[in-house]
Every structure is written in C-alpha cells, then in structure tokens.
PDB file of C-alpha atoms in Angstrom:
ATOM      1  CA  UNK A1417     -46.918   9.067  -5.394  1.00  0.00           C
ATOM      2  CA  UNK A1418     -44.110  11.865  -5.748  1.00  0.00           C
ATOM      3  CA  UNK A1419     -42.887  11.241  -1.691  1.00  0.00           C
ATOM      4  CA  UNK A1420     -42.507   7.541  -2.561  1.00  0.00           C
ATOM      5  CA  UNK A1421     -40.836   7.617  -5.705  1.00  0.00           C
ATOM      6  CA  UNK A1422     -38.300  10.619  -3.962  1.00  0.00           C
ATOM      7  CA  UNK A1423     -38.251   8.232  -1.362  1.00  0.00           C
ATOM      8  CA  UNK A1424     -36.969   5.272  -3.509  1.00  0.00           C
ATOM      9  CA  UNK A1425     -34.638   7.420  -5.146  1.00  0.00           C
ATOM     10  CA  UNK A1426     -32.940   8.535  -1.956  1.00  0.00           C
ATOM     11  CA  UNK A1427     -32.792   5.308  -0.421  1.00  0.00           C
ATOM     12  CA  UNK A1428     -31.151   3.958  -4.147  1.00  0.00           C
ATOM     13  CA  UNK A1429     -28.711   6.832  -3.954  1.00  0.00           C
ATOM     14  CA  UNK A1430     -27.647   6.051  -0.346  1.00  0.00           C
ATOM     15  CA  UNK A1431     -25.828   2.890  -0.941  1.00  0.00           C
ATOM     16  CA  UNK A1432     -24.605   3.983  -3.850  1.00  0.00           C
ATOM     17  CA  UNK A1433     -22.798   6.944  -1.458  1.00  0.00           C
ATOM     18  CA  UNK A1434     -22.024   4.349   1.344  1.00  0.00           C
ATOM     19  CA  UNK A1435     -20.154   2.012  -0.482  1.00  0.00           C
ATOM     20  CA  UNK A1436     -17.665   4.720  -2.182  1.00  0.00           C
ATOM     21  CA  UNK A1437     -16.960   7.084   1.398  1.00  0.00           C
ATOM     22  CA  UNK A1438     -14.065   9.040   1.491  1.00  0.00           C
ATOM     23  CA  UNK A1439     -12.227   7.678   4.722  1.00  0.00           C
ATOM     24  CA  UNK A1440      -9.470  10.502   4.310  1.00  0.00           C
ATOM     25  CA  UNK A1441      -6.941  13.283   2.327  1.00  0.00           C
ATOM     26  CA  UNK A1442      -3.469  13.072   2.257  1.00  0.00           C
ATOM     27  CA  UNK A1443      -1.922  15.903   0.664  1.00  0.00           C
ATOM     28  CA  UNK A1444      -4.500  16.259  -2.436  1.00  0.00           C
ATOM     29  CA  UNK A1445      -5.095  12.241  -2.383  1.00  0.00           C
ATOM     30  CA  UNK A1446      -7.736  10.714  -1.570  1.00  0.00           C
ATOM     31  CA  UNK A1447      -8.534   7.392   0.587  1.00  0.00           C
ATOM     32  CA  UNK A1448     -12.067   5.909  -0.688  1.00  0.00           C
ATOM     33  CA  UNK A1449     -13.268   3.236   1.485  1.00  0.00           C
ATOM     34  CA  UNK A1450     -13.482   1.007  -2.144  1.00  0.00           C
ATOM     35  CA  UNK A1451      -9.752   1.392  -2.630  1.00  0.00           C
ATOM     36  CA  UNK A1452      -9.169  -0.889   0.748  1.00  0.00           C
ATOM     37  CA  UNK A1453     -12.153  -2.780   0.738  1.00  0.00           C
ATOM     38  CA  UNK A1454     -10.669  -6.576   0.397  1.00  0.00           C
ATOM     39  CA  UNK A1455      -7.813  -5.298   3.381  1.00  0.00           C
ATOM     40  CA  UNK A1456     -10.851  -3.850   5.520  1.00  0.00           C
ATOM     41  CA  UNK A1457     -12.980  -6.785   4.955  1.00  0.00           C
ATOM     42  CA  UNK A1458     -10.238  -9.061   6.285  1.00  0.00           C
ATOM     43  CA  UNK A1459      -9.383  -6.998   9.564  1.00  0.00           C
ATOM     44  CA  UNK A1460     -10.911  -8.293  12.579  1.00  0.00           C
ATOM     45  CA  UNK A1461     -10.592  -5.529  14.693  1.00  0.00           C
ATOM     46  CA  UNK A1462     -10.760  -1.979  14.696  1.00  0.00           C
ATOM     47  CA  UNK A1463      -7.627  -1.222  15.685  1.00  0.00           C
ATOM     48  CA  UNK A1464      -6.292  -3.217  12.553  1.00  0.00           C
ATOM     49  CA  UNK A1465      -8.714  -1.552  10.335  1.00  0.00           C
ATOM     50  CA  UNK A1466      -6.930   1.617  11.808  1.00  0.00           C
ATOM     51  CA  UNK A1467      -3.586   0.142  11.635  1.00  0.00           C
ATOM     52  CA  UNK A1468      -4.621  -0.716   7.502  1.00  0.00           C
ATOM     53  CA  UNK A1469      -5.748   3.127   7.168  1.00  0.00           C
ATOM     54  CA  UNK A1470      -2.301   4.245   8.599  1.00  0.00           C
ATOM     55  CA  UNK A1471      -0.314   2.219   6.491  1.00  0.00           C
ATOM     56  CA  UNK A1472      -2.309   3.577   3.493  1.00  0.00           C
ATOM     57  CA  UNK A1473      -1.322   7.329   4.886  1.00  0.00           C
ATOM     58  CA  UNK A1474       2.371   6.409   4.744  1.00  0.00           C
ATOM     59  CA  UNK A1475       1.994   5.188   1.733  1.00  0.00           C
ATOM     60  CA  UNK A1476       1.252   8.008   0.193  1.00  0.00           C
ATOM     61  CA  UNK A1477       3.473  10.611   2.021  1.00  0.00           C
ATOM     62  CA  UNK A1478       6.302   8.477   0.911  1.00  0.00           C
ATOM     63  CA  UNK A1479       5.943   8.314  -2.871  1.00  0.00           C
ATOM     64  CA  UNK A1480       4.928  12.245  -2.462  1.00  0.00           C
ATOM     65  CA  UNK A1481       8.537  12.684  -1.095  1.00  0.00           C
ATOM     66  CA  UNK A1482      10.066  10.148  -3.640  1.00  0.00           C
ATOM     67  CA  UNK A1483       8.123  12.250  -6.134  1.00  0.00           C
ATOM     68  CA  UNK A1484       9.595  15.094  -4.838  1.00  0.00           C
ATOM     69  CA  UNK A1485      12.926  14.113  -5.119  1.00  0.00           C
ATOM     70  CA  UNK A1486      12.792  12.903  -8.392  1.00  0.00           C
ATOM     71  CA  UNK A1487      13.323   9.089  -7.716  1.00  0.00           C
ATOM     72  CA  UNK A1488       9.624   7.662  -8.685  1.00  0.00           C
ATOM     73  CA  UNK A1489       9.740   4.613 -10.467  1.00  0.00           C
ATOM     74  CA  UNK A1490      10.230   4.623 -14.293  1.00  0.00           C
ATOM     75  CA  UNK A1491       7.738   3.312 -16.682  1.00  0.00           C
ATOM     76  CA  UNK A1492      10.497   0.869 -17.459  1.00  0.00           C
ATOM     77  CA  UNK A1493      10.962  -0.708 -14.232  1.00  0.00           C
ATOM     78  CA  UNK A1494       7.575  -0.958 -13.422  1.00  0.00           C
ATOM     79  CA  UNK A1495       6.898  -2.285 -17.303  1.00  0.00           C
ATOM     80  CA  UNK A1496       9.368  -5.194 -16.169  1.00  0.00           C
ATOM     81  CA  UNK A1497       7.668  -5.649 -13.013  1.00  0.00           C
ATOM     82  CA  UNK A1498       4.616  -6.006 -14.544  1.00  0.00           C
ATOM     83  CA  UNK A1499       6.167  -8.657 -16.769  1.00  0.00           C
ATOM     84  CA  UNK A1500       7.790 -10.134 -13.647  1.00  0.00           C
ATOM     85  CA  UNK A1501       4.017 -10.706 -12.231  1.00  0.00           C
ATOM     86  CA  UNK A1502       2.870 -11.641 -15.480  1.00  0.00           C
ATOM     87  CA  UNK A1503       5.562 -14.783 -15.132  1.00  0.00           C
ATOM     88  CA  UNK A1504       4.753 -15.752 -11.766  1.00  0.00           C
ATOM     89  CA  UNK A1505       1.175 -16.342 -12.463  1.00  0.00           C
ATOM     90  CA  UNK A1506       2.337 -17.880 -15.762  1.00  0.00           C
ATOM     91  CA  UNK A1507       0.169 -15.789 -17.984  1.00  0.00           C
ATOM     92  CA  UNK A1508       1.084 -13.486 -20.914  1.00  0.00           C
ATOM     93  CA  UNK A1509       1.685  -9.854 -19.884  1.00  0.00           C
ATOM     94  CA  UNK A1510      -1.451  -9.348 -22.930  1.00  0.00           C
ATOM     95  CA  UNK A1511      -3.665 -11.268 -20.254  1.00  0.00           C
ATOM     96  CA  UNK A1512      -2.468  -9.825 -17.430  1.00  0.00           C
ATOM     97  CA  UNK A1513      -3.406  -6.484 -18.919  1.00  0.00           C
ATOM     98  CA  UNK A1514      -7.067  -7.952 -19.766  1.00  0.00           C
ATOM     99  CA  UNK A1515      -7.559  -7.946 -15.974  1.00  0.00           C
ATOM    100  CA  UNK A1516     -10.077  -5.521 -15.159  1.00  0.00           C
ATOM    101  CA  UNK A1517      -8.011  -3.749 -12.177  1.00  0.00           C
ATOM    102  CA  UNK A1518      -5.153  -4.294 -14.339  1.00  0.00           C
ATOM    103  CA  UNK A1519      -4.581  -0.037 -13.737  1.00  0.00           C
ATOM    104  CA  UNK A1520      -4.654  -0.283  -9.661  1.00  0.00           C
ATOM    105  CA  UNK A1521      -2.610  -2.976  -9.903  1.00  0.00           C
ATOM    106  CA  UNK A1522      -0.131  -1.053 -12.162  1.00  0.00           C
ATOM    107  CA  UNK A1523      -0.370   1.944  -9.672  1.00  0.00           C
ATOM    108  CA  UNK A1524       0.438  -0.152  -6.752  1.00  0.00           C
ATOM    109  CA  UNK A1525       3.159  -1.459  -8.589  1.00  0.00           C
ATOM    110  CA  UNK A1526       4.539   1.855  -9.596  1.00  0.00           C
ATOM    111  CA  UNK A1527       3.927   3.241  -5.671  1.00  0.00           C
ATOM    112  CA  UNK A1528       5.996   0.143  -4.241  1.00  0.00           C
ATOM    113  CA  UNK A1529       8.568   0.475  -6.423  1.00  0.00           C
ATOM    114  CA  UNK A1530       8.652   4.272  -5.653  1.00  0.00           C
ATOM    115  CA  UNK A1531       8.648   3.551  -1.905  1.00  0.00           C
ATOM    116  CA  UNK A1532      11.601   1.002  -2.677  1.00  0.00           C
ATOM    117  CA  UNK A1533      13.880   3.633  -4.445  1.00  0.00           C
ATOM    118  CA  UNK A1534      13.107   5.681  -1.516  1.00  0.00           C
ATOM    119  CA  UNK A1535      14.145   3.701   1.117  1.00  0.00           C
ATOM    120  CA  UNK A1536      17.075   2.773  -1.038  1.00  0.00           C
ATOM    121  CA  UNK A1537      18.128   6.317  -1.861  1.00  0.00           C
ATOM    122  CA  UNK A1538      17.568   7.489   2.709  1.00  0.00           C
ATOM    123  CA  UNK A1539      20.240   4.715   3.337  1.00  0.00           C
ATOM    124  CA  UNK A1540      22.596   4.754   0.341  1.00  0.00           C
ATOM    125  CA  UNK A1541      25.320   6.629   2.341  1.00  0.00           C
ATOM    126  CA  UNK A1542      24.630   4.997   5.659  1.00  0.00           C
ATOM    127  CA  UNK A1543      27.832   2.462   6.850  1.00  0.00           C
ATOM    128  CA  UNK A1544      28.484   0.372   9.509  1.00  0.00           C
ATOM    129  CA  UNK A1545      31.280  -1.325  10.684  1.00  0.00           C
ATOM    130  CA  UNK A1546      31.111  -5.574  10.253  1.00  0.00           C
ATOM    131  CA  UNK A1547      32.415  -5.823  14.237  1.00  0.00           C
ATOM    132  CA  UNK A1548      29.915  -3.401  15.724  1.00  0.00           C
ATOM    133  CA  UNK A1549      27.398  -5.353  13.467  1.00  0.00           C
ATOM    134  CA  UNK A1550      28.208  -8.347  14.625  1.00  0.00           C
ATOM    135  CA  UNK A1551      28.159  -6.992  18.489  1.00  0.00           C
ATOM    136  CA  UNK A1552      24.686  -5.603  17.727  1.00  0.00           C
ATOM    137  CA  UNK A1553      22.991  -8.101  16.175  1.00  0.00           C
ATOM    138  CA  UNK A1554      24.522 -10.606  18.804  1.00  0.00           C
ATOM    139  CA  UNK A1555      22.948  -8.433  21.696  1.00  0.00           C
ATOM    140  CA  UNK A1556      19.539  -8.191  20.279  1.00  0.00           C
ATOM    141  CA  UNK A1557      19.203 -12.163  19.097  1.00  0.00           C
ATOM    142  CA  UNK A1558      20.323 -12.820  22.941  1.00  0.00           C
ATOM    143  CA  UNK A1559      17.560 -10.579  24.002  1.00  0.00           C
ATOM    144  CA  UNK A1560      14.727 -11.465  21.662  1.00  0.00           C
ATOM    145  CA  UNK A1561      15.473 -15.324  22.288  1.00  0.00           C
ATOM    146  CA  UNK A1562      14.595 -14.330  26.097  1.00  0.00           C
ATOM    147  CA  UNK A1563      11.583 -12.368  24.546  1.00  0.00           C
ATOM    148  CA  UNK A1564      10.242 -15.620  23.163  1.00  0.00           C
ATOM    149  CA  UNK A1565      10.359 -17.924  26.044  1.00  0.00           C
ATOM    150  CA  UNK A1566       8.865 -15.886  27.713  1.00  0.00           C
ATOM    151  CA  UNK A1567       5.955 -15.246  25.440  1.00  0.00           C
ATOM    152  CA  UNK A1568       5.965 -19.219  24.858  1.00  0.00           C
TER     153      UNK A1568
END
C-alpha cells in the first residue's frame, strides 16, 4: 500500500515539475517554460520555438545593460503606458489592474519600454546625411524589388 501511494505521489509531483521547467539563465534570470507558454504553443517548428527562446535571451541582456546605464523605464512612463493599454481596450486602468497577469503584463511593459530607451539612447548621436540617405535607401529598394520577383 506504501509503494502505491509513493507511487501516486511521484507521478502527481511530475507534472507539476514538467509544466514549470527552467528552459534557461541569463545573467541571474531565469526562463521558465510557463513564462512563454502561449508563444511556444503557437510555434510550429523547432527552429521557431528556438528562434522564441533567443529573442527571450536578448531580451533580457538588453534591459540588464539599460539597467546598467541607468535608462530603465520610470514608474511614470510605464504608469502612462499602462493607462495607454487601459484606453485601447476601452476599460478603466482599475479593471485593467483586476486582470490576473496584470503584474507580467506590467513587467513586459516596463522591459519594452526599457529596451526602447535603449535603442534610443545607442543611436542618439548617430547622423546621416539626407543625400547619402537618399542614395542608400534608393540602392536597396532597387535591389529588394529584384528580391521579390524573384521569390514571386
């Protein structure tokens, strides 16, 4: 009777364990398999379920380094994004806090808006003259206009 109720108890415990797996550590963070469930679910291959674990990496090293350079968002910016969403799904920002992942969803808010401020604060000093611009852009729409018949 003992070997079939330890049984039952290690069989309970087991997918209990499987459905919270650690898929990786970034620099003190952890990656539960839970926290990209819905993306993971929706991948239909494994090298987009790879590609969604990657993208979940750089995630993380960037708001580490906006962290580290003091740029993270403020609780006021991501306070008015929250209202922002709040708007958008014409709700009150009291319901949207009633919603029961209401904290990951303030997290990923915070993190994006990090990752923003990053990406604005790498290419704050970075110039480029309108004519070479121009030129550029003109040489690449040329070539990825070829790109496309081709692939058509």
């Amino acid at each position: 009777m003992k070997r079939v109720l330890a049984l039952f108890f290690i069989l309970s415990i087991g997918h209990v364990l499987a459905e919270n797996i650690i898929i990786g550590l970034v620099n003190n963070s952890v990656i539960t398999y839970n926290s990209l469930k819905a993306s993971l679910e929706d991948a239909s291959s494994k090298d987009h379920k790879i590609d969604i674990i990657n993208q979940r990496i750089n995630e993380i090293l960037q708001v580490k380094k906006a962290r580290e350079l003091r740029i993270e968002a403020s609780l006021n910016d991501v306070n008015l994004a929250l209202v922002e969403i709040s708007k958008s799904n014409n709700i009150s920002l009291d319901q949207l806090k009633a919603y029961p992942e209401f904290l990951s969803l303030k997290t990923e808010v915070s993190e994006r808006i990090s990752i923003l401020n990053l990406q604005r604060y790498i290419t704050k000093n970075v110039t480029i003259d309108e004519n070479e611009a121009i030129k550029i852009c003109s040489e690449k729409t040329t070539e990825n206009i070829k790109q496309i018949k081709i692939a058509q």
